[in-house]
mmCIF file of C-alpha atoms in Angstrom:
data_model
loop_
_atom_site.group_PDB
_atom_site.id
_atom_site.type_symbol
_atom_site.label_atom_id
_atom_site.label_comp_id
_atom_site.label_asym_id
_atom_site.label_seq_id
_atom_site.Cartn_x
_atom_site.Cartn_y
_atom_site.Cartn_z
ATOM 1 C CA UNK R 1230 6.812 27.119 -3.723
ATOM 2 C CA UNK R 1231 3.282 27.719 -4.397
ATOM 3 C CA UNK R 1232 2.250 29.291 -0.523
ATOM 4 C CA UNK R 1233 -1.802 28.438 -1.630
ATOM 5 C CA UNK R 1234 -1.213 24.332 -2.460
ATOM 6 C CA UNK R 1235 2.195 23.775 -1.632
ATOM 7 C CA UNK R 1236 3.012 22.125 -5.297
ATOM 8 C CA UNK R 1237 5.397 22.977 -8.081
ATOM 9 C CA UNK R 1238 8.642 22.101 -6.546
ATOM 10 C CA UNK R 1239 10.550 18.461 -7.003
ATOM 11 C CA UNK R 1240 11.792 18.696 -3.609
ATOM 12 C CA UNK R 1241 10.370 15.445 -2.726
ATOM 13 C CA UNK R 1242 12.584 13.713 -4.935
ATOM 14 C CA UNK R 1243 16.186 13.727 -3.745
ATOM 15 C CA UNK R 1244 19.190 12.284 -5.480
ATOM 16 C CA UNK R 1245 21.867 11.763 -3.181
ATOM 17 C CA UNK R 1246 25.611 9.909 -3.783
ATOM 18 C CA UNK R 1247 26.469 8.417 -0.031
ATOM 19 C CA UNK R 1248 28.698 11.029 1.513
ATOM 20 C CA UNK R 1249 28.069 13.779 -0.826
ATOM 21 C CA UNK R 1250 24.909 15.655 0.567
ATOM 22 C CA UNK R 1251 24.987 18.521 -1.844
ATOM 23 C CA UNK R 1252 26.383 17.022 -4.774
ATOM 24 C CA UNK R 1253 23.759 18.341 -7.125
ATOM 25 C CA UNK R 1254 24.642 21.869 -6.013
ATOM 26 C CA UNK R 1255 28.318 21.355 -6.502
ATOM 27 C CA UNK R 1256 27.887 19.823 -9.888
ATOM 28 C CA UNK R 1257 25.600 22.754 -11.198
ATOM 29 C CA UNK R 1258 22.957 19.857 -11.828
ATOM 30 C CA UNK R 1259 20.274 21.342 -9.757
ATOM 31 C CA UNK R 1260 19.036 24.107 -12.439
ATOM 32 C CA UNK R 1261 18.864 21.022 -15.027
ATOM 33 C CA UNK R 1262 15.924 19.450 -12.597
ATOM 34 C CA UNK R 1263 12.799 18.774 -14.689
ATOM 35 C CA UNK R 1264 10.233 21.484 -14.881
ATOM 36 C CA UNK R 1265 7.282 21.392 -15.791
ATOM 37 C CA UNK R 1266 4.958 24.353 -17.082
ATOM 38 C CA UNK R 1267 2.712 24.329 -13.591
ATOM 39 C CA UNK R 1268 6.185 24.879 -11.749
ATOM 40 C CA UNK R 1269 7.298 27.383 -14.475
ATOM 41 C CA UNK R 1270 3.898 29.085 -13.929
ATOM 42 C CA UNK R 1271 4.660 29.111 -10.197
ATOM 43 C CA UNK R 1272 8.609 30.252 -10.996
ATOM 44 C CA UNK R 1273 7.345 33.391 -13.363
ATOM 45 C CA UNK R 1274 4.427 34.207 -10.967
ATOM 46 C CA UNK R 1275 1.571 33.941 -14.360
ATOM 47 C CA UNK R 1276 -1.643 33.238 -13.598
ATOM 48 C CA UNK R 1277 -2.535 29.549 -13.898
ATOM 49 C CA UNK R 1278 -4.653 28.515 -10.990
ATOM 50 C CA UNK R 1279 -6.199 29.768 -8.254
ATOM 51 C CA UNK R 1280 -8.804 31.773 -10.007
ATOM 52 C CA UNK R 1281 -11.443 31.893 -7.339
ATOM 53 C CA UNK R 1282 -14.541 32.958 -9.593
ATOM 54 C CA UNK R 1283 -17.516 34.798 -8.236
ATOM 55 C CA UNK R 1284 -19.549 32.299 -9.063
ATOM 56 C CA UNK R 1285 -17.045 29.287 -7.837
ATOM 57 C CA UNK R 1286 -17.720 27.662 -4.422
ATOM 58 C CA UNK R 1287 -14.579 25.596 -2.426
ATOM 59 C CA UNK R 1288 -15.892 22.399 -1.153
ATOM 60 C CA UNK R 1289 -13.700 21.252 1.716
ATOM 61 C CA UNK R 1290 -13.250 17.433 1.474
ATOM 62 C CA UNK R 1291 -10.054 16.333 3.638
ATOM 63 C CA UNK R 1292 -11.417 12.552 1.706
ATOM 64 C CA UNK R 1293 -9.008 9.571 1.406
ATOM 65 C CA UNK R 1294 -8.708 9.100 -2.320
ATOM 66 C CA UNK R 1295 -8.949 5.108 -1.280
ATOM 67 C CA UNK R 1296 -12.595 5.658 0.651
ATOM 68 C CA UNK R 1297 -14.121 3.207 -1.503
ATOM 69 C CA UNK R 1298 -11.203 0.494 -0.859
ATOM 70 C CA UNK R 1299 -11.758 1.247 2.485
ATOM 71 C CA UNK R 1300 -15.516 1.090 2.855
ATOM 72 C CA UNK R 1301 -15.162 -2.629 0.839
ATOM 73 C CA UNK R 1302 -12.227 -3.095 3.561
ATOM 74 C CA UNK R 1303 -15.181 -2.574 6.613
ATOM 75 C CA UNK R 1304 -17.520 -4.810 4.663
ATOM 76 C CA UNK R 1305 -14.864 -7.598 4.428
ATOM 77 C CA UNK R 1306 -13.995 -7.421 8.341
ATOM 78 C CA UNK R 1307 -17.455 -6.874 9.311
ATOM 79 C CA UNK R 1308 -18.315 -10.048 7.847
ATOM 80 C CA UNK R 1309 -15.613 -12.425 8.878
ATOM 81 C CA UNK R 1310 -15.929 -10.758 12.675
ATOM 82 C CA UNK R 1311 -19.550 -11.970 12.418
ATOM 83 C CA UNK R 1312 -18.612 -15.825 11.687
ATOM 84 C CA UNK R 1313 -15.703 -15.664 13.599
ATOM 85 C CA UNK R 1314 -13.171 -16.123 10.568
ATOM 86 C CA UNK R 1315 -9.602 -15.257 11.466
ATOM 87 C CA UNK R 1316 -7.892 -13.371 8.291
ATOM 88 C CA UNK R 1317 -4.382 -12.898 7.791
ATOM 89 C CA UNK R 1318 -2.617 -10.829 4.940
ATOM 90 C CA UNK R 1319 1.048 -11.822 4.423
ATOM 91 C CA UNK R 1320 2.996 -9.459 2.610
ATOM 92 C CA UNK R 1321 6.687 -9.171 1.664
ATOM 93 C CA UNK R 1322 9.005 -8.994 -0.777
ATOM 94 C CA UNK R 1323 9.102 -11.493 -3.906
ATOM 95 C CA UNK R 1324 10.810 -14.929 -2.939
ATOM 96 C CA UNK R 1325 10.903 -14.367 1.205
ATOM 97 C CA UNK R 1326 9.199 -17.744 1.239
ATOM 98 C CA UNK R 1327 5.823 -16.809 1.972
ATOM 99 C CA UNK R 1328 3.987 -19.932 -0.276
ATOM 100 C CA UNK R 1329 6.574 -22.629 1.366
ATOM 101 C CA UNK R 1330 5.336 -21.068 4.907
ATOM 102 C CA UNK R 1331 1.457 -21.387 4.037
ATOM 103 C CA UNK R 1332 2.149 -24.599 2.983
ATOM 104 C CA UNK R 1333 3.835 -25.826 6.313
ATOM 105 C CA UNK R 1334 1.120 -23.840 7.768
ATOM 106 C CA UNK R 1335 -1.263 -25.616 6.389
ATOM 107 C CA UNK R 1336 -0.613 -28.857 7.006
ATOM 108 C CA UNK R 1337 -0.071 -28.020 10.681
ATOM 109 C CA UNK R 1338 -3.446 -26.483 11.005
ATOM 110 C CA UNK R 1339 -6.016 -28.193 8.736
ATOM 111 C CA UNK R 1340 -6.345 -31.051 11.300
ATOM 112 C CA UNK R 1341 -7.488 -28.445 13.609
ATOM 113 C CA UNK R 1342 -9.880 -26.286 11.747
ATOM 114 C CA UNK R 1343 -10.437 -25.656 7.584
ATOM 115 C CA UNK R 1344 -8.064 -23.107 6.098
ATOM 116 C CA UNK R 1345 -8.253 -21.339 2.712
ATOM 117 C CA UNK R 1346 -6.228 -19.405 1.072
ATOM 118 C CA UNK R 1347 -6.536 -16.132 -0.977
ATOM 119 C CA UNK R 1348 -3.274 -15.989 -3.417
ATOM 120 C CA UNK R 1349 -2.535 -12.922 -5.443
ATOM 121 C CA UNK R 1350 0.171 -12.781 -8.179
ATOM 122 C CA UNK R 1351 0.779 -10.864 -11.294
ATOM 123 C CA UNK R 1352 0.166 -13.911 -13.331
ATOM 124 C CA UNK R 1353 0.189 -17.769 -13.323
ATOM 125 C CA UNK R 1354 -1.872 -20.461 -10.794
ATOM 126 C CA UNK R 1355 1.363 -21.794 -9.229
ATOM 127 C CA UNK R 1356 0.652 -20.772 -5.754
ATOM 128 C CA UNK R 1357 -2.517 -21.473 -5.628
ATOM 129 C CA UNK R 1358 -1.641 -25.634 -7.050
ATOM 130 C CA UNK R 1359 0.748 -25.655 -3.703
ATOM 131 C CA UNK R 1360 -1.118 -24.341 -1.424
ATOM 132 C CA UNK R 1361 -4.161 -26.378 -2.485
ATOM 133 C CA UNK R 1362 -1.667 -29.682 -2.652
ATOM 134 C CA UNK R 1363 -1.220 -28.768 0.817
ATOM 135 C CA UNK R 1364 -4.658 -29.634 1.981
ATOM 136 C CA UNK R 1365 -6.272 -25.629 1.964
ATOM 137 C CA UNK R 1366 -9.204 -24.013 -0.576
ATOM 138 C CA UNK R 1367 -7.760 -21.670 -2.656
ATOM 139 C CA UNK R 1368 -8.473 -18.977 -4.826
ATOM 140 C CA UNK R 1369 -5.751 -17.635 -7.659
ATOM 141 C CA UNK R 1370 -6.356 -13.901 -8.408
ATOM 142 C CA UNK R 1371 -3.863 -12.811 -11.022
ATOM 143 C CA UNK R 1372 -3.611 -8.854 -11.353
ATOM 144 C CA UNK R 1373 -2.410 -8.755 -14.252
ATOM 145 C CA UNK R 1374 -0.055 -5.192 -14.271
ATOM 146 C CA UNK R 1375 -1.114 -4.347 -10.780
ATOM 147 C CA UNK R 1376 1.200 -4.781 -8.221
ATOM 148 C CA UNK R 1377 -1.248 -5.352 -4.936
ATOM 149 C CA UNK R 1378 -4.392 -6.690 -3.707
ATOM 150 C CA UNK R 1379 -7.796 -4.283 -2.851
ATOM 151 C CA UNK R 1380 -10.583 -4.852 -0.760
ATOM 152 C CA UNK R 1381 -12.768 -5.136 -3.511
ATOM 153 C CA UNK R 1382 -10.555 -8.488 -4.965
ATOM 154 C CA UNK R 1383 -10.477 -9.768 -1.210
ATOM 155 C CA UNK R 1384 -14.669 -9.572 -1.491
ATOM 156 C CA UNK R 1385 -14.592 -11.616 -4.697
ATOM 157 C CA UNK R 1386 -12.583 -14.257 -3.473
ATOM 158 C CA UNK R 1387 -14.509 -14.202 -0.187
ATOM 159 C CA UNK R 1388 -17.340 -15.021 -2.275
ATOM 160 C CA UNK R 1389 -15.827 -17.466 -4.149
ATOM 161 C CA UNK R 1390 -14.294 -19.471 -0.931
ATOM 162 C CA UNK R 1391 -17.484 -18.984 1.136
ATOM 163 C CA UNK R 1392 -15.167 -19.771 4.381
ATOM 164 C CA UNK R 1393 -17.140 -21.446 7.053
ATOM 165 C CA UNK R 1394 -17.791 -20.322 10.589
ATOM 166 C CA UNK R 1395 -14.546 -20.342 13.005
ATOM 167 C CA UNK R 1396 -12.527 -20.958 10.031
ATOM 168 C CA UNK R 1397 -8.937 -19.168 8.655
ATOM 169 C CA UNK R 1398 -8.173 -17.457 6.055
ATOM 170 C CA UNK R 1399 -5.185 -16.470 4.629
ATOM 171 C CA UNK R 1400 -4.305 -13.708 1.794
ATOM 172 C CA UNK R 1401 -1.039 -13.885 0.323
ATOM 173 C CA UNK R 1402 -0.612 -10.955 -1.460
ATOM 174 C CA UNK R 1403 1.772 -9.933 -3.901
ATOM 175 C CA UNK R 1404 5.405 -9.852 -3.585
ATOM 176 C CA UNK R 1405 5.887 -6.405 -3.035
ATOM 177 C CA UNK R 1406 6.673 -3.943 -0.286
ATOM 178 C CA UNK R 1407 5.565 -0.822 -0.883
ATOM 179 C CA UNK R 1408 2.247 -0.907 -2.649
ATOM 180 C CA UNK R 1409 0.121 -3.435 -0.639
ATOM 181 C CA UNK R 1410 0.936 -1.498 2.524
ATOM 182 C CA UNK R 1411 -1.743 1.481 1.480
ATOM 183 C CA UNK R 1412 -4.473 -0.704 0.836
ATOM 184 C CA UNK R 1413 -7.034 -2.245 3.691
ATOM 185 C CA UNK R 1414 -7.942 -5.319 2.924
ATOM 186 C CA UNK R 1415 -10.362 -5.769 5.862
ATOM 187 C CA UNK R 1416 -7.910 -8.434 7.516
ATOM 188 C CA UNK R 1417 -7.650 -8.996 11.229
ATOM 189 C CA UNK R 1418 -3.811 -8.939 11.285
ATOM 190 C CA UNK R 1419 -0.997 -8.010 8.684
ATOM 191 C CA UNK R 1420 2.050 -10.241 8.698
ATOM 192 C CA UNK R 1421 5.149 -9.385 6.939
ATOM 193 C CA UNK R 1422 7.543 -11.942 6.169
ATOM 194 C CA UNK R 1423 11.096 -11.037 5.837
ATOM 195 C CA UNK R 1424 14.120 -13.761 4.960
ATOM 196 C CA UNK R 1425 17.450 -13.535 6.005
ATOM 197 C CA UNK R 1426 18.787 -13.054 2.956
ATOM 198 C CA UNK R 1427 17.002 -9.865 2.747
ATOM 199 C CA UNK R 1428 19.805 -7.986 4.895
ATOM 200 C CA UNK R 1429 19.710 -5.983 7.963
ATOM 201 C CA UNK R 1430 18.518 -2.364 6.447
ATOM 202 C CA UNK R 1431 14.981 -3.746 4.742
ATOM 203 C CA UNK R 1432 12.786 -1.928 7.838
ATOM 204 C CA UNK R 1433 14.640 1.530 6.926
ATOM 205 C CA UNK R 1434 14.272 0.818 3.084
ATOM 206 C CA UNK R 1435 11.014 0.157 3.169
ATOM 207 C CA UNK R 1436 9.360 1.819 6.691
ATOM 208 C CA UNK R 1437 6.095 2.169 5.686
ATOM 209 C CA UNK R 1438 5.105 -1.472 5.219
ATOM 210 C CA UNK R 1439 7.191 -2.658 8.834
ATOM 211 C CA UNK R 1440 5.079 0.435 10.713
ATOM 212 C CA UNK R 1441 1.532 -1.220 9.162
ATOM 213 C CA UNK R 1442 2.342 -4.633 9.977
ATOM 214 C CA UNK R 1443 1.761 -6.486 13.459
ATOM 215 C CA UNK R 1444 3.924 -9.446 12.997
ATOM 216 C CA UNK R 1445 7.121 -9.951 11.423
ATOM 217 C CA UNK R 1446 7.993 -13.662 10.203
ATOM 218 C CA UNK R 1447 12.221 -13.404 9.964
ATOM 219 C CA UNK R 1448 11.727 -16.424 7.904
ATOM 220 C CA UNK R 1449 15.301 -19.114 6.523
ATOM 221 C CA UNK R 1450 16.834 -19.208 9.608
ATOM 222 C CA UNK R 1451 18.176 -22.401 7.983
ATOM 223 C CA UNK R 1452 20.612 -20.409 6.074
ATOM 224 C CA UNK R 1453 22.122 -18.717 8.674
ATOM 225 C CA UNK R 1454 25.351 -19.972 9.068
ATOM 226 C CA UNK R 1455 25.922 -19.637 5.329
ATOM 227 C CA UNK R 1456 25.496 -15.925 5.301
ATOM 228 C CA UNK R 1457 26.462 -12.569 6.944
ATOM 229 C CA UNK R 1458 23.836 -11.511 8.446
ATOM 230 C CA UNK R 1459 23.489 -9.263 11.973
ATOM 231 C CA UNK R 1460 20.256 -10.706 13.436
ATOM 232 C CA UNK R 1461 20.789 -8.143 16.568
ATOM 233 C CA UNK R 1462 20.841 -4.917 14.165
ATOM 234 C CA UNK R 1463 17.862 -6.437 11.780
ATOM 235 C CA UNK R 1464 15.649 -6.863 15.004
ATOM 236 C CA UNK R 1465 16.852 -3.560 15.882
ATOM 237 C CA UNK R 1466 15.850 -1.837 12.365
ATOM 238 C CA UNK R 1467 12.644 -3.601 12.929
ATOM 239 C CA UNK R 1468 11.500 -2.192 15.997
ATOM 240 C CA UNK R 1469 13.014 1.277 15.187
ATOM 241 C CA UNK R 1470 10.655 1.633 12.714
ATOM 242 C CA UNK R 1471 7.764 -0.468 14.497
ATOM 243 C CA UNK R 1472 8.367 -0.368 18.513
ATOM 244 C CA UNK R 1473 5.272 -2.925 19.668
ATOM 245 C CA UNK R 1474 5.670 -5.279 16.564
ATOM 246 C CA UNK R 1475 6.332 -8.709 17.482
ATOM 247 C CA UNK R 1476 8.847 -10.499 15.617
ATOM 248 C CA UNK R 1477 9.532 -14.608 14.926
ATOM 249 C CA UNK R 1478 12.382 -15.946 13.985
ATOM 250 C CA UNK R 1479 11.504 -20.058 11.656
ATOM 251 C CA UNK R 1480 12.592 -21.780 8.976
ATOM 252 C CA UNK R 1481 9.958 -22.729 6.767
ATOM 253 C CA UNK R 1482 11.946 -25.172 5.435
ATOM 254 C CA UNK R 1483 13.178 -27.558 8.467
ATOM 255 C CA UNK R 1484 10.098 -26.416 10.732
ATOM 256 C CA UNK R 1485 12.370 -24.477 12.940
ATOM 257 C CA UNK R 1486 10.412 -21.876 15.231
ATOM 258 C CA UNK R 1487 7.213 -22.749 13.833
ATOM 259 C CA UNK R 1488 5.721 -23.679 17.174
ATOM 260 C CA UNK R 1489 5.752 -20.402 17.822
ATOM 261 C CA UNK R 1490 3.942 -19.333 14.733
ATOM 262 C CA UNK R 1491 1.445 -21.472 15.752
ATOM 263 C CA UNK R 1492 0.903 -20.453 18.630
ATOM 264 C CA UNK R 1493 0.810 -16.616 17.281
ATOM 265 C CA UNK R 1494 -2.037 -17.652 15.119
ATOM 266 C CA UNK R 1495 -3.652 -19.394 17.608
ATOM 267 C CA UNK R 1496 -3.986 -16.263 19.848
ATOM 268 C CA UNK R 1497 -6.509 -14.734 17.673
ATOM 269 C CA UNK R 1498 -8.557 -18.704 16.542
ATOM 270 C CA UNK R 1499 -11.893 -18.679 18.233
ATOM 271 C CA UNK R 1500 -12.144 -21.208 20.842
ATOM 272 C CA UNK A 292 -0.820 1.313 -12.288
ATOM 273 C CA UNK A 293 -1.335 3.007 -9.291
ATOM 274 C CA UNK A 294 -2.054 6.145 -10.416
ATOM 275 C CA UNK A 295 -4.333 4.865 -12.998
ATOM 276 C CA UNK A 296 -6.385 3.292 -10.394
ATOM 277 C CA UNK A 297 -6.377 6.078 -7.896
ATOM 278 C CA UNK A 298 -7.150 8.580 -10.968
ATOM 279 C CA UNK A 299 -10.253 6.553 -11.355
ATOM 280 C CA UNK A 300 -11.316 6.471 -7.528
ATOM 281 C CA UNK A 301 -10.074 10.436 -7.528
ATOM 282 C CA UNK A 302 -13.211 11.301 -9.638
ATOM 283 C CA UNK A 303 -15.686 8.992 -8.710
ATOM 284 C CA UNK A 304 -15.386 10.942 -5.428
ATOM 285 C CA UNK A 305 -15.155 14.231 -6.716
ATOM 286 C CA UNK A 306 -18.473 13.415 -9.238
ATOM 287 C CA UNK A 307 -20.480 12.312 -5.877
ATOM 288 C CA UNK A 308 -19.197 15.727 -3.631
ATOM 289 C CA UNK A 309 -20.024 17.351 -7.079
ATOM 290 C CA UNK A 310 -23.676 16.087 -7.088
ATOM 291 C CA UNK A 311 -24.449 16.623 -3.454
ATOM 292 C CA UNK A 312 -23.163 20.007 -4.168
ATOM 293 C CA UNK A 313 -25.506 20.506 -7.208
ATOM 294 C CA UNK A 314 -22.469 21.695 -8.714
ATOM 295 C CA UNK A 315 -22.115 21.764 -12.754
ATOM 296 C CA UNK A 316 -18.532 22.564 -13.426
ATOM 297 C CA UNK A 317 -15.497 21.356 -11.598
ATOM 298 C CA UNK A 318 -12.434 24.281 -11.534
ATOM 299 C CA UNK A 319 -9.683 22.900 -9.062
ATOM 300 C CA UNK A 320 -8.589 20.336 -7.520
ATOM 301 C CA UNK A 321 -6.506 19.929 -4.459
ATOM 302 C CA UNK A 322 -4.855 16.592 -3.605
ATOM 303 C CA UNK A 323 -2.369 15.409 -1.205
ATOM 304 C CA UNK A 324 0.126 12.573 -1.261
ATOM 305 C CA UNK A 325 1.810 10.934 1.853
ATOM 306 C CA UNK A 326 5.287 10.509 0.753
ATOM 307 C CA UNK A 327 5.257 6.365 1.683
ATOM 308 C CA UNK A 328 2.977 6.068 -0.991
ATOM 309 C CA UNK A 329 3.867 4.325 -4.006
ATOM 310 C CA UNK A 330 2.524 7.448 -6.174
ATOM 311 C CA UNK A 331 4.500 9.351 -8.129
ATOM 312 C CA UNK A 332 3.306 13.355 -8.175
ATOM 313 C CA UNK A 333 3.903 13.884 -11.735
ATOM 314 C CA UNK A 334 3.026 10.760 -12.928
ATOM 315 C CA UNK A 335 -0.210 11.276 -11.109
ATOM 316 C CA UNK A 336 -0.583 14.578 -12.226
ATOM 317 C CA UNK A 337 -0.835 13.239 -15.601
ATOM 318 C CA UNK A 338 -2.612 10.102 -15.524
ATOM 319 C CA UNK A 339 -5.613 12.497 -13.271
ATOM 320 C CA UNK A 340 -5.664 15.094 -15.928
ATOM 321 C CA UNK A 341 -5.763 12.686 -18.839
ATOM 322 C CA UNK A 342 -8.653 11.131 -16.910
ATOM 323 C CA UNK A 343 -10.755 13.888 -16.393
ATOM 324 C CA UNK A 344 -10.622 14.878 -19.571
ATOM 325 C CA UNK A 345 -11.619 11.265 -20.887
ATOM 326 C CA UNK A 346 -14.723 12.158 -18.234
ATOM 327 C CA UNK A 347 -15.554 15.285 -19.845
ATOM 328 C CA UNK A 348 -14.037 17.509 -16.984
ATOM 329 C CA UNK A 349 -11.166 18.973 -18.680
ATOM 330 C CA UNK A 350 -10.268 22.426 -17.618
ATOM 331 C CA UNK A 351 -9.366 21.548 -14.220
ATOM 332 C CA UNK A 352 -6.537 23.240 -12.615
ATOM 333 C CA UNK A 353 -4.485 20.302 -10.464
ATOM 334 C CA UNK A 354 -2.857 21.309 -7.111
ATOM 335 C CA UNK A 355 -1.091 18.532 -5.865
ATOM 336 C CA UNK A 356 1.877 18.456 -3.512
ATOM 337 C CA UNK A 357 3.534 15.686 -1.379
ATOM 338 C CA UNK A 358 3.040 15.765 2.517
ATOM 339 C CA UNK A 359 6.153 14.566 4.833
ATOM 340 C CA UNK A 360 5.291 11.136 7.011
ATOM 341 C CA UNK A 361 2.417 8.672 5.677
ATOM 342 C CA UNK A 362 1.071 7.043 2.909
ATOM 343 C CA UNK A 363 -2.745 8.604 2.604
ATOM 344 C CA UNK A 364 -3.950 10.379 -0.463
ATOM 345 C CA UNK A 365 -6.176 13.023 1.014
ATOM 346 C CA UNK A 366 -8.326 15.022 -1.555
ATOM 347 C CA UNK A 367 -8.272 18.271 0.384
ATOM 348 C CA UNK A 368 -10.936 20.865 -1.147
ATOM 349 C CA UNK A 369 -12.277 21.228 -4.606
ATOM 350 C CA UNK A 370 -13.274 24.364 -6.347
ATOM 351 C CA UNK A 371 -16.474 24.142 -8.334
ATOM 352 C CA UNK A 372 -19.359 26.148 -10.134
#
């Protein structure tokens, strides 16, 4: 390995058969790893980087390559703090129910205070047709190939909506756990929404987006006695990976648990 | 997708530190990736190179390596002229 940078070596990817820790080295397939000429430069020892010219000057950043995102991110939660707008970003995986729980969601709250929703898919307005049957504003931003929502979309549609004073607004981002965990949106709270169909080992498949999130939504409880599922070790994955994350168990289906969800969200409502 | 995006946001940020530096000529590049990110080193590698040459910065030696536990992309120091 390269001792100035630290690159040239594939050691962050590992492929591993269950049981069989060193089963590239057995096989003889760990000479037939990809390489590419940087790591060849690096194996041989020829000069390709690191040419520190006379005239050449290092210029110590240490700068998040999402600085932008996440100056748009401040802008967005700077200006629903300052009208008291309470903005939640639901993330998951595609089809844990997230659209059937805004709509429930909706219909519970709207006679309280006006909700809108921000909905991001790949493609298509379906989403945003429920959750506007349901009774909230809506906003459809399709990403096309991109497989998460930024802060600079979130300002759009904040535009766009215009949310009121003491209102709610919800993003539902897209189905997807890895990618819409790096990126700010400028939201108050991040929910994840799990279903018990997902299995017991999601929070170690997927750490990174349990560890950012503050609430987790175990959502179908309705199916429950039709499938194998060990609620004790899934709530224990969970807060392996997440100790203070709270967790609530509803069916957004039959409406079981929700009062609970409710009364989550309205922790964080202004009064 | 990723990668194109972050390419993108990769040298908008090094053409700012570039102009506060009064610097003409961009050599090296050193970027780190938190391994719970969703980008891929060499795909990265690629998609930054192929950028910066598109920006009329090609010549730039890439350093990038993947750092255990988070998801940041940290662009540690660049070397320019």
């Amino acid at each position: 390995m390269c001792e100035t940078c630290g690159c040239g070596e594939h050691d962050e990817l590992t492929i591993r058969k269950v049981g069989q820790e060193d089963a590239l080295k057995k096989d003889g397939l760990e000479s037939q790893k990809q390489e590419t000429d940087h790591d060849k430069a690096h194996r041989l020892g020829l000069p390709h980087h690191h040419h520190e010219e006379a005239q050449s000057r290092r210029i110590v950043l240490e700068k998040d390559v999402l600085y932008h995102n996440n100056l748009v991110a401040a802008k967005n939660r700077g200006f629903l703090e300052a009208k008291g707008i309470l903005c939640l970003n639901l993330v998951s995986s595609p089809g844990s129910g997230k659209t059937t729980l805004l709509e429930k969601t909706i219909q519970i709250l709207t006679s309280k205070r006006k909700v809108f929703v921000i909905e991001g898919d790949q493609q298509s307005e379906l989403d945003a047709a429920r959750v506007a049957k349901a009774g909230a504003e809506a906003v459809q931003i399709n990403t096309g190939t991109g497989c998460h929502l930024d802060a600079s979309m979130v300002e759009r549609a904040l535009k766009i909506l215009n949310p009121p004073e003491g209102s709610i607004v919800f993003i539902e981002n897209v189905g997807n756990l890895v990618c819409p965990s790096l990126f700010d949106l400028g939201e108050y709270r991040r929910v994840l929404i799990i279903s018990t169909t997902e299995g017991e080992d999601k929070p170690l498949k997927y750490p990174y987006m349990f560890r950012s999130s503050h609430l987790c939504v175990i959502n179908k409880t309705d199916l429950l006695p039709h499938i194998r599922l060990d609620m004790g070790a899934l709530k224990s994955n969970i807060h392996h990976i997440h100790p203070d994350i709270d967790t609530i168990q509803l069916s957004a289906l039959t409406g079981e648990g929700f009062p609970k969800w409710v009364e989550w969200i309205s922790r964080f409502t202004v009064k | 997708m990723h990668e194109l995006t972050l390419a993108a946001e990769v040298i908008s940020l090094a053409e700012e530190e570039m102009k506060k530096a009064a610097a003409t000529a961009l050599r090296e590049m050193e970027i780190e990736i938190g391994e719970g990110s969703c980008v891929d080193r060499d795909v990265f590698e690629f998609t930054l190179s192929l950028a910066l040459k598109e920006a009329g910065r090609g010549n730039v030696t890439l350093c990038l390596s993947v750092v255990p536990g988070g998801t940041d992309i940290l662009i540690k120091s660049m070397l320019v002229d």
